[in-house]
Amino acid sequence: MLQKQKGTLDIYGTDGIIYKYIENTIDSFMNLYNYEYIKVPTFEATELFYRGMGETTDVVNKETYDFVDKGDRKITLRPEFTAGVVRSYIENKLYVEGIKKYYYFGSAFRYERPQNGRLREFTQAGVEVFGVRNPKADAEIISLAYNILSSLGITDLVVKINSIGDSESRNNYSNAIKDYFKNDYDNLCDICKERLDKNPLRILDCKYDSERDFVKNAPKIKDYLNEESIKYFDEVKEALDLIGIPYVEEETLVRGLDYYTDTVFEIVSNIEELGKANTVAAGGRYDNLISLLDGPSTPGVGFAFGVERILILLKELESYIPKDKLDVFVINMDESGFAFQVIDDLRGSGFSCETDYTGKNFKNIWKVVDKLDPSYILIIGEDEVKGGYITVKNNATKEETKVKSSELIDYLDMNL
Ligand code: ATP
Ligand code: MG
């Protein structure tokens, strides 16, 4: 039997309902915060991710799905959206339009060891805000992420924030931890040995070394932020306080990617089911990325949700709105085609409607009806067609009424 690939999911049944519920909730929040939808390609030139994300990040080193296509192009399936959205922003000269606020929703691909909440194809939903460097913009996206998760019914959340400073602060800090780690060079993992020269900050983010005491005791970025970076971070926190978003400062939070500056954050859930894969949203400011990808120097800030991780949480919490009830089921026992027209009219008037085309006997059709549990059941047989009426049964009260065909829509409008 053919089976799905390792680390991929079929989402159906209750999961399908929850997944769409998450997507719809995100859509309505994005509307509330005035974000524009952007859809970018699933695959891009490999070079985009190498340049955008840095060649020594975990994601680009080991996790990307790279291939050479039939035209000998080096292609990569997107492991995240930011690089692609920035490429699009530059290529389409969207910067001429002033501040842009985009949101996206779609698959991302990483060759990881699959486990609960860690997949090879997963869904990211997130935002990118271009053209504004202001602490309130950072606080706004953190609050947006937090409010979406809260409104989905996830309350057990921790917002972790930190500042990794502007380029100047980061350079000073980089030099300090380079010095610090030199003494422990032999104790670093092989990847971190390489990182020490190229980008020592990433050692703090390493899945292995970050657990170890000499890394935990390393100098903290906080002590290396210049005045402007400290002021910026203070203002982010003040803005979060103003709107009552709870947060904790996490000194060791650095995020793995090259392009982050100043604010970085993660939203973590403490629910057991997610195990180590408990970060449901992550993001930060990236004032250097757009110029790094040959665009005009433009500040940016964004975050991404892991939608399947949210799905696991909502399923566990049983926190979702079930699918809307079916308005009408039409039982058709007439050959004339009249019922087929009625169904079309009903759907055209906005009533959800189902019927049965398989020609099951009456008893078996009722089984289908019971399972679907519609609000109303319409019976259309020869008598009804001849008499110009439809038998309408209220499925809750079991009351039956004969309604003139021409008055059916009005009748349902009044009663539903
Ligand atoms: P992690 O530390 O869990 O590996 P990350 O730092 O690699 O996460 P980001 O690159 O910041 O993750 O991606 C943003 C969000 O996308 C994560 O917070 C998470 O919710 C989700 N995510 C990342 N990788 C996966 C994956 N393999 N499967 C499912 N969701 C993922
Ligand atoms: Mg990862």
mmCIF file of C-alpha atoms and ligand atoms in Angstrom, residues 58-59 63 110 112 118 207 309, ligand 2:
data_model
loop_
_atom_site.group_PDB
_atom_site.id
_atom_site.type_symbol
_atom_site.label_atom_id
_atom_site.label_comp_id
_atom_site.label_asym_id
_atom_site.label_seq_id
_atom_site.Cartn_x
_atom_site.Cartn_y
_atom_site.Cartn_z
ATOM 1 C CA ASP A 58 20.846 24.731 11.204
ATOM 2 C CA VAL A 59 18.016 25.274 8.816
ATOM 3 C CA GLU A 63 17.342 20.979 6.977
ATOM 4 C CA ARG A 110 12.486 21.085 6.568
ATOM 5 C CA GLU A 112 14.110 17.170 10.289
ATOM 6 C CA ARG A 118 8.075 18.565 14.291
ATOM 7 C CA LYS A 207 20.528 22.668 20.464
ATOM 8 C CA ARG A 309 1.607 22.926 16.894
HETATM 9 MG MG MG B 2 14.220 24.209 14.026
#
